PDB file of C-alpha atoms in Angstrom:
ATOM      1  CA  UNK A   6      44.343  11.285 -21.544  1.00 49.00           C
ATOM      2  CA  UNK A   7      42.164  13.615 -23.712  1.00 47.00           C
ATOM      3  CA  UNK A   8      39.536  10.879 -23.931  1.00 44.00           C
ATOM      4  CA  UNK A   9      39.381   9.907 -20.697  1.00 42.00           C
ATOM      5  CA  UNK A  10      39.042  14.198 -19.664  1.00 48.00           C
ATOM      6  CA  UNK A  11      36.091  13.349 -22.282  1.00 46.00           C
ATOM      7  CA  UNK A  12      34.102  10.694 -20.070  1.00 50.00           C
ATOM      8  CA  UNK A  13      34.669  12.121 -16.818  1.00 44.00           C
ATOM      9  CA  UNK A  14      32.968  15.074 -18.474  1.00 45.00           C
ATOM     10  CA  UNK A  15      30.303  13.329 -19.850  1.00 46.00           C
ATOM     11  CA  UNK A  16      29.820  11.245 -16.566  1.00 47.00           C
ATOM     12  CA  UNK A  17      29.583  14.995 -14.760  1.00 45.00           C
ATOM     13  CA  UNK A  18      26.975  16.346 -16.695  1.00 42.00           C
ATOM     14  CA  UNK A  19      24.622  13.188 -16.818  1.00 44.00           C
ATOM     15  CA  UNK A  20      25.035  12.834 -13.036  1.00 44.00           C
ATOM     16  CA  UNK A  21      24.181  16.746 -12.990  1.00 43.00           C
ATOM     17  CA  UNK A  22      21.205  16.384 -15.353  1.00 38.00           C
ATOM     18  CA  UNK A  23      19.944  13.720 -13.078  1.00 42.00           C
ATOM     19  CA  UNK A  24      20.475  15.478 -10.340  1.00 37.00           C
ATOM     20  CA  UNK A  25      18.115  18.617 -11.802  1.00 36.00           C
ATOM     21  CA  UNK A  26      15.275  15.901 -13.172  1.00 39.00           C
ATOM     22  CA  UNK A  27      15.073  14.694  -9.617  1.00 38.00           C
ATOM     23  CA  UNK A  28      14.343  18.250  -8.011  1.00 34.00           C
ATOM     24  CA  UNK A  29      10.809  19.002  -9.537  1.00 32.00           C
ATOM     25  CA  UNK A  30       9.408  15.641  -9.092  1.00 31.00           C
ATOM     26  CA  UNK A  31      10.600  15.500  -5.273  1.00 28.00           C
ATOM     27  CA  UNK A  32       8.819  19.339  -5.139  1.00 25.00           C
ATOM     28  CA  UNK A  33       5.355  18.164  -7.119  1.00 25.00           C
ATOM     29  CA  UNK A  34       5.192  15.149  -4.732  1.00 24.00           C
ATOM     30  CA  UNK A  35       5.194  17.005  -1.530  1.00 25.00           C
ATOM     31  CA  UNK A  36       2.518  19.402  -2.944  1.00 28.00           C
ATOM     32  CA  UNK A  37       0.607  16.982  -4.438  1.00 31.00           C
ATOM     33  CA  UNK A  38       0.459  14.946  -1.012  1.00 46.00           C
ATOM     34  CA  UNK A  39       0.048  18.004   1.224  1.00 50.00           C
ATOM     35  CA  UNK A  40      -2.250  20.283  -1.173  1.00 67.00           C
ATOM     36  CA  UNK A  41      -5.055  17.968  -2.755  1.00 90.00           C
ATOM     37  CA  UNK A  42      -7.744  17.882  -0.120  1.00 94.00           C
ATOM     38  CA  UNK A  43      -7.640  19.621   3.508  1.00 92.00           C
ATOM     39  CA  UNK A  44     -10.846  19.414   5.925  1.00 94.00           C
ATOM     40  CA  UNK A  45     -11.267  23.297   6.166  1.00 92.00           C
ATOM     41  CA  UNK A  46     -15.199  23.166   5.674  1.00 92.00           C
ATOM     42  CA  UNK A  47     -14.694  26.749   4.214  1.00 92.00           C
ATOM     43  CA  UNK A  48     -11.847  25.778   1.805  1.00 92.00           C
ATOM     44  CA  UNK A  49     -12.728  24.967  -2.107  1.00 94.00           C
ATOM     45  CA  UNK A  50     -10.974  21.777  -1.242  1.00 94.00           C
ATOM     46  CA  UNK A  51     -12.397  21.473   1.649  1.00 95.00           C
ATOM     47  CA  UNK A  52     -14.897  18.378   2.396  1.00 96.00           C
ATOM     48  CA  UNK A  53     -17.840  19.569   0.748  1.00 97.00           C
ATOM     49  CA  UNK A  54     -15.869  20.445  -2.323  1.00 97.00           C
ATOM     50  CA  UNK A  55     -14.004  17.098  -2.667  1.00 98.00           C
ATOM     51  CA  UNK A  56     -15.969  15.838  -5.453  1.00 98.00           C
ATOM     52  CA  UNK A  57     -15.417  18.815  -7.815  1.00 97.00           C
ATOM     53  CA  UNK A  58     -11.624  18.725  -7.349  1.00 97.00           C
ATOM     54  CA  UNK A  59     -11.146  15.660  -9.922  1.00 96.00           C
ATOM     55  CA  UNK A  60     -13.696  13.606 -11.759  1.00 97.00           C
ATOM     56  CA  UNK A  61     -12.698  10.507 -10.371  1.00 97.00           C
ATOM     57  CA  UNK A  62     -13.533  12.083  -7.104  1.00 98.00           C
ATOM     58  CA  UNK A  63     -17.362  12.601  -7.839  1.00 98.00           C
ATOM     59  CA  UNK A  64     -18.722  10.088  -5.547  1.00 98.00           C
ATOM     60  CA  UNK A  65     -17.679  12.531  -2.574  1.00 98.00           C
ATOM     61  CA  UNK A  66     -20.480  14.669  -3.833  1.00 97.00           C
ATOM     62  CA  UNK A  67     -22.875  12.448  -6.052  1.00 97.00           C
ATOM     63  CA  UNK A  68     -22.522   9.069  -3.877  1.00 98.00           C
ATOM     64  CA  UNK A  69     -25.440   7.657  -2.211  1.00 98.00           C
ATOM     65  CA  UNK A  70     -23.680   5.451   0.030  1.00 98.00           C
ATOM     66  CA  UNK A  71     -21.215   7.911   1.999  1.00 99.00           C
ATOM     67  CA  UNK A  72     -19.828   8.003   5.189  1.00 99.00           C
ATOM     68  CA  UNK A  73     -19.245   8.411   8.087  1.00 99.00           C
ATOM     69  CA  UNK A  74     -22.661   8.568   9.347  1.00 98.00           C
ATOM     70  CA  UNK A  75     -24.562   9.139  12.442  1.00 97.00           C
ATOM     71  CA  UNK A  76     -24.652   5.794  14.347  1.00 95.00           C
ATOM     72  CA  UNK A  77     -28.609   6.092  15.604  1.00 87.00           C
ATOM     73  CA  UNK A  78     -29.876   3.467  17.795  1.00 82.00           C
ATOM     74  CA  UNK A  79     -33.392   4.302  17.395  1.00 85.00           C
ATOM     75  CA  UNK A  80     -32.689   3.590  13.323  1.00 89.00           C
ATOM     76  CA  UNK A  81     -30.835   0.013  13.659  1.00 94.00           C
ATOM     77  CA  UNK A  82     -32.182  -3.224  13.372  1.00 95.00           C
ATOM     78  CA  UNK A  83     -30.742  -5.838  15.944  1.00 95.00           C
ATOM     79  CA  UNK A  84     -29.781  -9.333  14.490  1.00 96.00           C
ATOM     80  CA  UNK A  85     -28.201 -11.899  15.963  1.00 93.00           C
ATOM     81  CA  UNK A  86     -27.090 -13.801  13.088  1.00 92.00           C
ATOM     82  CA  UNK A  87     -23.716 -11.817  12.357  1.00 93.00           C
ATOM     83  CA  UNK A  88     -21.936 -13.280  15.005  1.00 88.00           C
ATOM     84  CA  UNK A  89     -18.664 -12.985  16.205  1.00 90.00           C
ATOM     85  CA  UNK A  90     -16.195 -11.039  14.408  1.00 92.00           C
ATOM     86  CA  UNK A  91     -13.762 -13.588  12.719  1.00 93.00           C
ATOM     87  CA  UNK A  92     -10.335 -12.189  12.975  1.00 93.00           C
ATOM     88  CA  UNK A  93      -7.128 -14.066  12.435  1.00 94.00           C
ATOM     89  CA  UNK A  94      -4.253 -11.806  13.396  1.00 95.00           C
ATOM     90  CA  UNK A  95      -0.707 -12.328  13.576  1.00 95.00           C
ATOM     91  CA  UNK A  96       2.610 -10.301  13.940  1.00 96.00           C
ATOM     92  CA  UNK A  97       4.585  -9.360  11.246  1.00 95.00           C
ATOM     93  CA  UNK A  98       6.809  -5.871   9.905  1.00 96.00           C
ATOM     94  CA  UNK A  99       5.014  -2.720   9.378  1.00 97.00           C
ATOM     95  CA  UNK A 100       5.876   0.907   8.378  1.00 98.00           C
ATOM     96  CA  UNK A 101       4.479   4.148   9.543  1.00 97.00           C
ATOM     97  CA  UNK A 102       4.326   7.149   7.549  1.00 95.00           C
ATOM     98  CA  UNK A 103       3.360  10.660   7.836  1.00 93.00           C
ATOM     99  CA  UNK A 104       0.126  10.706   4.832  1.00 92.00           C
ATOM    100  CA  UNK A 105      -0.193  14.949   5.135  1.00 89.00           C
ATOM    101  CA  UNK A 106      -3.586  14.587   6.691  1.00 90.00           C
ATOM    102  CA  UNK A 107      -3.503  11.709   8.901  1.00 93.00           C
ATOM    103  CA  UNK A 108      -0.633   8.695   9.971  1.00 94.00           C
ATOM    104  CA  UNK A 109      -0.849   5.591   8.452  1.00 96.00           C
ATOM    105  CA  UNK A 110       0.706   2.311  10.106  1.00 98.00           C
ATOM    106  CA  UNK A 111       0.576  -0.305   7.375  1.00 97.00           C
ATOM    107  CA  UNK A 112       1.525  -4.136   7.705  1.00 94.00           C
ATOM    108  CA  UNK A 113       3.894  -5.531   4.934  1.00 92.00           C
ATOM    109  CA  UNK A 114       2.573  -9.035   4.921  1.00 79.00           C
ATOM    110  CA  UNK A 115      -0.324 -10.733   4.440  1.00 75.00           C
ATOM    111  CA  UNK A 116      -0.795 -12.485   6.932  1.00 88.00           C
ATOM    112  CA  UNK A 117      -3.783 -11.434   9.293  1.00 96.00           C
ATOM    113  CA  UNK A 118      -6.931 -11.160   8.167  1.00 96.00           C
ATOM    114  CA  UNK A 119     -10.815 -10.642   8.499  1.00 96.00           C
ATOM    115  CA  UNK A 120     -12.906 -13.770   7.895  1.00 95.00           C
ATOM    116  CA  UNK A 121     -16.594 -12.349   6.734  1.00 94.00           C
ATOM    117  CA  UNK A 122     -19.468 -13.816   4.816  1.00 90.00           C
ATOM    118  CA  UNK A 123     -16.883 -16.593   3.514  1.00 91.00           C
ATOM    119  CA  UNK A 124     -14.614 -14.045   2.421  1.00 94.00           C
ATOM    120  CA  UNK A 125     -10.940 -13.367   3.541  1.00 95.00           C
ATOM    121  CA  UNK A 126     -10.129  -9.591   3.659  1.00 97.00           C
ATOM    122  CA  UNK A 127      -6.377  -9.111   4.437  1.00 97.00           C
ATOM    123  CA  UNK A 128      -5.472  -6.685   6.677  1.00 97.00           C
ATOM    124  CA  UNK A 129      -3.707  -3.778   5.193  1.00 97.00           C
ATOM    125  CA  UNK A 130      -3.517  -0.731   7.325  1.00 97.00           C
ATOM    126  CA  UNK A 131      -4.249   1.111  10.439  1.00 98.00           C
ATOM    127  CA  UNK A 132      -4.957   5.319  10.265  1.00 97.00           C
ATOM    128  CA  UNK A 133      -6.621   7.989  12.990  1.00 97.00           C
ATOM    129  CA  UNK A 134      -9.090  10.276  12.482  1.00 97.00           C
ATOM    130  CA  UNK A 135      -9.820  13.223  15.153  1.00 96.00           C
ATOM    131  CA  UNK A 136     -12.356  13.449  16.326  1.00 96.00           C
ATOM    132  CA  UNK A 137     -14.418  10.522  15.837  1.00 98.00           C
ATOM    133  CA  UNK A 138     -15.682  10.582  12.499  1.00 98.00           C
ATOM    134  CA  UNK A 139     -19.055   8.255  13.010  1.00 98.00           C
ATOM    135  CA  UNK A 140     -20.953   9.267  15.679  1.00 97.00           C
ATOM    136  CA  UNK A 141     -23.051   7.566  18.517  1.00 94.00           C
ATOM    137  CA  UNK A 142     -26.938   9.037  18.674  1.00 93.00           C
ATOM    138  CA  UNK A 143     -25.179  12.232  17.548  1.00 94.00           C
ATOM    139  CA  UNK A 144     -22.469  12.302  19.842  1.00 95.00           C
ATOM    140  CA  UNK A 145     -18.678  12.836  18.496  1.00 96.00           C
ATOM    141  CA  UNK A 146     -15.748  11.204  20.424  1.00 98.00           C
ATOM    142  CA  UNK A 147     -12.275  11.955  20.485  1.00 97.00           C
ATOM    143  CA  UNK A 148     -10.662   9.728  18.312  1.00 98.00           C
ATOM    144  CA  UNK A 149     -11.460   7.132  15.627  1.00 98.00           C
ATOM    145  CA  UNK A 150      -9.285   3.932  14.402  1.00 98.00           C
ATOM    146  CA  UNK A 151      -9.823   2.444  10.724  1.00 98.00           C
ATOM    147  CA  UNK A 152      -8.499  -0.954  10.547  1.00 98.00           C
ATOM    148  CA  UNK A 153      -8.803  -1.528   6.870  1.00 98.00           C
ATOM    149  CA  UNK A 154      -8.733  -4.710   4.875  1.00 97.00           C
ATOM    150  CA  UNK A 155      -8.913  -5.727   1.477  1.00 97.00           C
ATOM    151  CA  UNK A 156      -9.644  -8.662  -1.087  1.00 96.00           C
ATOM    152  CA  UNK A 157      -7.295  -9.741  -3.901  1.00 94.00           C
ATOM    153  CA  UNK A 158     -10.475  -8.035  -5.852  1.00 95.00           C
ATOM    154  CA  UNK A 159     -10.177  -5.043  -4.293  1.00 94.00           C
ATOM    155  CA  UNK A 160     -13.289  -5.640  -2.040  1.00 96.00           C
ATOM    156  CA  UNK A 161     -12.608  -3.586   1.179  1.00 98.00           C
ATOM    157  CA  UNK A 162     -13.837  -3.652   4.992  1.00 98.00           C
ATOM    158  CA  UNK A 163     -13.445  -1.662   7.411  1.00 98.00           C
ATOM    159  CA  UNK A 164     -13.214  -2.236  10.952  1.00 97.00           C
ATOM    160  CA  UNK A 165     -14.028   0.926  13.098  1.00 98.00           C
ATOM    161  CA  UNK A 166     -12.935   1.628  16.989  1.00 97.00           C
ATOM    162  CA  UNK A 167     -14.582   4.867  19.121  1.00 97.00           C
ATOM    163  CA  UNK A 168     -11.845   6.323  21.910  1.00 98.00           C
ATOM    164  CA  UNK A 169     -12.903   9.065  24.125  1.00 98.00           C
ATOM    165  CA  UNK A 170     -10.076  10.815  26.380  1.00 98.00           C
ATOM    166  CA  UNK A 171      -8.721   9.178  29.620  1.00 98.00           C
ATOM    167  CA  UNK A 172      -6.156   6.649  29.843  1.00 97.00           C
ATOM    168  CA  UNK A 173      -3.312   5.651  27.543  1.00 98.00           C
ATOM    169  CA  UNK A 174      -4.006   3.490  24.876  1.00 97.00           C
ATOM    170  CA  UNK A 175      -1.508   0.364  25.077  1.00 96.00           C
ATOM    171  CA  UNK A 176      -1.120   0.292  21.020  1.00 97.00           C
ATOM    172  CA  UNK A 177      -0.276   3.628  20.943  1.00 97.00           C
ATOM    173  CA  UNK A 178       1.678   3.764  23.376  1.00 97.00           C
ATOM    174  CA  UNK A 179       4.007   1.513  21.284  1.00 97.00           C
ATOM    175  CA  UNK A 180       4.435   3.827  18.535  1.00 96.00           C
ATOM    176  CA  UNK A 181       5.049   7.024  20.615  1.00 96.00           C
ATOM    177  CA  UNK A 182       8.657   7.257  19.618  1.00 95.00           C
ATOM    178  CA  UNK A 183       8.163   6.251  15.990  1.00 95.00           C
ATOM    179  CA  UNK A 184       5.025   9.202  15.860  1.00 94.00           C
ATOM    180  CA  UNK A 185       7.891  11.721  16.883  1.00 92.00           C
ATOM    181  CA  UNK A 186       9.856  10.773  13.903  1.00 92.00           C
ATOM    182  CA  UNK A 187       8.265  10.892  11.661  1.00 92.00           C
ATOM    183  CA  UNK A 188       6.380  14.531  12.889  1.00 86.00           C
ATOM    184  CA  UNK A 189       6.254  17.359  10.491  1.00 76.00           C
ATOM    185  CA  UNK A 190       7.667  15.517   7.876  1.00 83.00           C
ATOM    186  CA  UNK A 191       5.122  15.011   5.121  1.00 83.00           C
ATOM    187  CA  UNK A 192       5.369  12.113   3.370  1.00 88.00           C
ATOM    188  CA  UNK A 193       8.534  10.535   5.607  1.00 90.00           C
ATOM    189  CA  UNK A 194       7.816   6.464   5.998  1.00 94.00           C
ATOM    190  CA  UNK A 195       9.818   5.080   8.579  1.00 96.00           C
ATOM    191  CA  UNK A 196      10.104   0.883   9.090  1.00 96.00           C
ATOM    192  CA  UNK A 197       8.787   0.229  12.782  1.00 96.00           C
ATOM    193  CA  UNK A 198       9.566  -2.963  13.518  1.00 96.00           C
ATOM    194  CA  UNK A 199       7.229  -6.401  14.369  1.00 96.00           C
ATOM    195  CA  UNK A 200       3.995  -4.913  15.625  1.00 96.00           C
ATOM    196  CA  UNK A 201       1.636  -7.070  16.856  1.00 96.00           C
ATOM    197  CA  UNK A 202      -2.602  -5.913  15.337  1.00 96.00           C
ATOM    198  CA  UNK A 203      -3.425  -8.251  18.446  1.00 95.00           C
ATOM    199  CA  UNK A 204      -2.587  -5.642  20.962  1.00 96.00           C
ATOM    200  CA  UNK A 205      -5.371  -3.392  19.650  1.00 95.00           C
ATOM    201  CA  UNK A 206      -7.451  -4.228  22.420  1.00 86.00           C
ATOM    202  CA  UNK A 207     -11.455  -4.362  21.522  1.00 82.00           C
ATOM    203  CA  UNK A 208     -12.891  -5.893  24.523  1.00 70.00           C
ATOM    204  CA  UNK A 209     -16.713  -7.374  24.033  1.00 65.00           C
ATOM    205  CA  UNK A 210     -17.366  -5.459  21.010  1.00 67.00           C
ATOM    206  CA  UNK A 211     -16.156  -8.609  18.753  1.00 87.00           C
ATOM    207  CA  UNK A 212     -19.478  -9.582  19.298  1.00 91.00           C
ATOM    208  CA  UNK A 213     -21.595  -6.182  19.612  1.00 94.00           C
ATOM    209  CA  UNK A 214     -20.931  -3.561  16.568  1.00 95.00           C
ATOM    210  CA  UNK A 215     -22.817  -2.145  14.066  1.00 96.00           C
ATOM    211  CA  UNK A 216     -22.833  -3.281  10.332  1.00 97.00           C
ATOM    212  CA  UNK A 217     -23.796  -0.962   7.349  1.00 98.00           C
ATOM    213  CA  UNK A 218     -22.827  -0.269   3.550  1.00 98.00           C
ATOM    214  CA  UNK A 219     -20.939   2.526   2.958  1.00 99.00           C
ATOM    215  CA  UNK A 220     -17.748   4.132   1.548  1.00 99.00           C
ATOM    216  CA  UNK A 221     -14.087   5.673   2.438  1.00 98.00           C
ATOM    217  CA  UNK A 222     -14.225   9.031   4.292  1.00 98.00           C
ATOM    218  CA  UNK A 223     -11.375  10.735   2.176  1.00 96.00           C
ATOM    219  CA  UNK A 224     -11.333  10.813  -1.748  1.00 96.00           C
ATOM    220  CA  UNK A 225     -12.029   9.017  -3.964  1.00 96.00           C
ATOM    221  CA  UNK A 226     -14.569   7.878  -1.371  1.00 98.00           C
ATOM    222  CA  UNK A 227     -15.341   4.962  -3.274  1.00 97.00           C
ATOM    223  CA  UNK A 228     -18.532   2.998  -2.007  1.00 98.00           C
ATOM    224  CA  UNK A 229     -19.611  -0.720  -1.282  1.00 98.00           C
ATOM    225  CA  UNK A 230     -17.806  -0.528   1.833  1.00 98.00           C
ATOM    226  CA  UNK A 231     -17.732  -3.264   4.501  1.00 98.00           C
ATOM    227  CA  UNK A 232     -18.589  -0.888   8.016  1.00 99.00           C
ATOM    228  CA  UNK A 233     -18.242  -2.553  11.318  1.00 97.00           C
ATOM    229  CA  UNK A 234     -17.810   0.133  14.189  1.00 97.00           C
ATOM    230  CA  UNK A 235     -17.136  -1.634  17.224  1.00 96.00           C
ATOM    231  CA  UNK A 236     -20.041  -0.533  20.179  1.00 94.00           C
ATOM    232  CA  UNK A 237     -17.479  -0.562  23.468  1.00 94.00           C
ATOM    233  CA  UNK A 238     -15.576   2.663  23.821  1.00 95.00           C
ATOM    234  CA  UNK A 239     -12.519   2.269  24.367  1.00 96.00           C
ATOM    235  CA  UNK A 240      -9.611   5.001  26.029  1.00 97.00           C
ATOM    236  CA  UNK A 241      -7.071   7.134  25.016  1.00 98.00           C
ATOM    237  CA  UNK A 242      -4.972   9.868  26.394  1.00 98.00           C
ATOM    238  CA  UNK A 243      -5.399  13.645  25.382  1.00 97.00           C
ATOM    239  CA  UNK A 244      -1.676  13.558  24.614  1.00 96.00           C
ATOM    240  CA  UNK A 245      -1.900  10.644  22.401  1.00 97.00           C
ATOM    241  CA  UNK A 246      -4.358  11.998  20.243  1.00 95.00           C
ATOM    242  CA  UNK A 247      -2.078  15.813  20.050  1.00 93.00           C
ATOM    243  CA  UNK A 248       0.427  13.447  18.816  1.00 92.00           C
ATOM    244  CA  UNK A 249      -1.619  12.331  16.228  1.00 93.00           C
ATOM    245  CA  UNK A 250      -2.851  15.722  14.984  1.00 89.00           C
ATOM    246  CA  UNK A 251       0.841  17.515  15.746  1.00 83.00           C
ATOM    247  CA  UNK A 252       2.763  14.818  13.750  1.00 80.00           C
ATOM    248  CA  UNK A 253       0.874  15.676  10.505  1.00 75.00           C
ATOM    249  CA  UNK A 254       1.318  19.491  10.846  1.00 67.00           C
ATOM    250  CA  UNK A 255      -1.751  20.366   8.956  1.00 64.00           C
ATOM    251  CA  UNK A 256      -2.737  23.426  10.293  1.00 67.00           C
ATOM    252  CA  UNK A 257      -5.623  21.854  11.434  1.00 73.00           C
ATOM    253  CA  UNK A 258      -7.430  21.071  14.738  1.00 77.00           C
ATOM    254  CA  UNK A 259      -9.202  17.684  13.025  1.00 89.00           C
ATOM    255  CA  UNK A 260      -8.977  15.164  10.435  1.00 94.00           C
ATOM    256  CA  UNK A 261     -12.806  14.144  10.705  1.00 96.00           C
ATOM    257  CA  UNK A 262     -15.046  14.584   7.915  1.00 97.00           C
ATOM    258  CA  UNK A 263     -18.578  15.951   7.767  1.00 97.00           C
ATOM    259  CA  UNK A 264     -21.576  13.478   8.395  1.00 98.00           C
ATOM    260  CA  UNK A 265     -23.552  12.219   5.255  1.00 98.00           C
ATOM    261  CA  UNK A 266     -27.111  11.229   4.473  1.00 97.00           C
ATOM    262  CA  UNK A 267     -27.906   8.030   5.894  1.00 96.00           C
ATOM    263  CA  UNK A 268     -30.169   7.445   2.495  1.00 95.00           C
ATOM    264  CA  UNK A 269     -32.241   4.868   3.851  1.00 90.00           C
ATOM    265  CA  UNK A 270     -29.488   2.761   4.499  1.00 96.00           C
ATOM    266  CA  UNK A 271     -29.619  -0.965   6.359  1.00 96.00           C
ATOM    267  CA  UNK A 272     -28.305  -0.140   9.531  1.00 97.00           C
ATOM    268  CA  UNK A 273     -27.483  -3.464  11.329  1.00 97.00           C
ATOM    269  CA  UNK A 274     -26.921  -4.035  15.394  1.00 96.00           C
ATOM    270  CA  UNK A 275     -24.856  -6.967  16.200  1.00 95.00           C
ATOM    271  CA  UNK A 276     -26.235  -9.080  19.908  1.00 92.00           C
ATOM    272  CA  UNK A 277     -25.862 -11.958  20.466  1.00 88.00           C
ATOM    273  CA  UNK A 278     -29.563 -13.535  21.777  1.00 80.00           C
ATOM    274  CA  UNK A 279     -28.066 -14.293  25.280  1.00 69.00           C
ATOM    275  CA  UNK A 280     -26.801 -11.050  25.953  1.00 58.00           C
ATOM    276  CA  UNK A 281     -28.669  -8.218  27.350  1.00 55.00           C
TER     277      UNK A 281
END
């Protein structure tokens, strides 16, 4: 009897021990995720401080290759010879979660992808920034989709989509209820189902976009990134995008970060020669 009193003790104080470990690493997380970077422009980690807030984060202020940029037509060279974006999309599971600063829907298999230069980039995840973060000729829109893929490598493109307010978008419209539950929870994932990277409807621009070099918009913002920003504008409700921006609970009015040197950059216009 006296031995077993013994174990359930011992049981009691390694659950309770476990239960104490737990605590601060649960706390540090949701710091770490809320607290690293915010887009307060007067913040010292705000955007133009990013690359003094870790070393590995240097290219934010040292990188030659930045973005987002400013999407002038009077700078771009028109080619033909990019043609038609080569996407092979298919259904399959996805989870959204609630990344502090933006939302994040990201697909759990492999199985759509980006077909460019030879190469297969897989498609990884979708995430909003508002406003637009590239702009048009200096013009900002209201919202701004990253579709981003990846290599095996670790090569990445990214596949960008301009919305300016007025009707619903259809996609979004699909995760309304899931964007509710996952509001003002930092760091809450949630499993959403099948959706369907089809029903991001793009219209003509598979075959008019813009093509440039260039890097992710939040830290590290690594370079050598694959741009294509999609020309047609496409729609999306004002309530939609307050979604968006409530569900993180930032304190902030926008996710967008600041426009960077073009540097002399190839700047690439996708047309097609039979298309005026």
């Amino acid at each position: 009897m006296e031995k077993l009193s013994k174990q359930v003790l011992i049981c009691c104080l390694l659950t309770a021990i476990s239960v104490l470990l737990s605590c601060p690493v649960l706390i540090m997380s949701q710091q770490e995720d809320e607290s690293e970077f915010n887009y307060d422009v007067k913040s010292n980690i705000g955007p133009f401080n990013w690359g003094d807030i870790k070393p590995e984060w240097s290219l934010c202020k040292n990188g030659s290759m930045q973005s987002p940029i400013d999407l002038l037509n009077e700078r771009v060279q028109i080619v033909s010879h990019l043609g038609t974006l080569q996407k092979n999309y298919s259904p399959s599971n996805a989870t959204l979660k609630n990344r502090g600063h933006d939302i994040k829907l990201e697909w759990l298999a492999g199985t759509s992808y980006l077909q460019m230069n030879g190469t297969q980039y897989a498609l990884k995840q979708f995430h909003w920034h508002s406003p637009s973060e590239h702009t048009i000729d200096g013009k900002r829109l209201d919202l701004e989709l990253h579709m981003v893929h990846e290599t095996p490598s670790g090569q990445t493109a990214v596949i960008g989509i301009l919305y300016k307010t007025g009707r619903p978008d259809h996609f979004l419209s699909l995760l309304t209820k899931h964007l509710e539950a996952v509001s003002n929870s930092i760091g809450a994932e949630i499993e959403v189902g099948v959706m369907d990277p089809r029903l991001v409807k793009i219209g003509t621009s598979t075959t008019l976009y813009y093509r440039y070099i260039g890097s992710l918009t939040t830290p590290p913002c690594t370079e050598d990134i694959a741009w294509t920003m999609l020309r047609e504008v496409r729609s999306v409700s004002m309530e939609q995008i307050k979604l968006l921006r409530d569900a993180v609970h930032d304190d902030s009015d926008a996710n967008a970060r600041p426009l960077q040197p073009v540097n002399n950059r190839l700047l690439q216009f996708n047309k097609p020669k039979y298309q005026h």
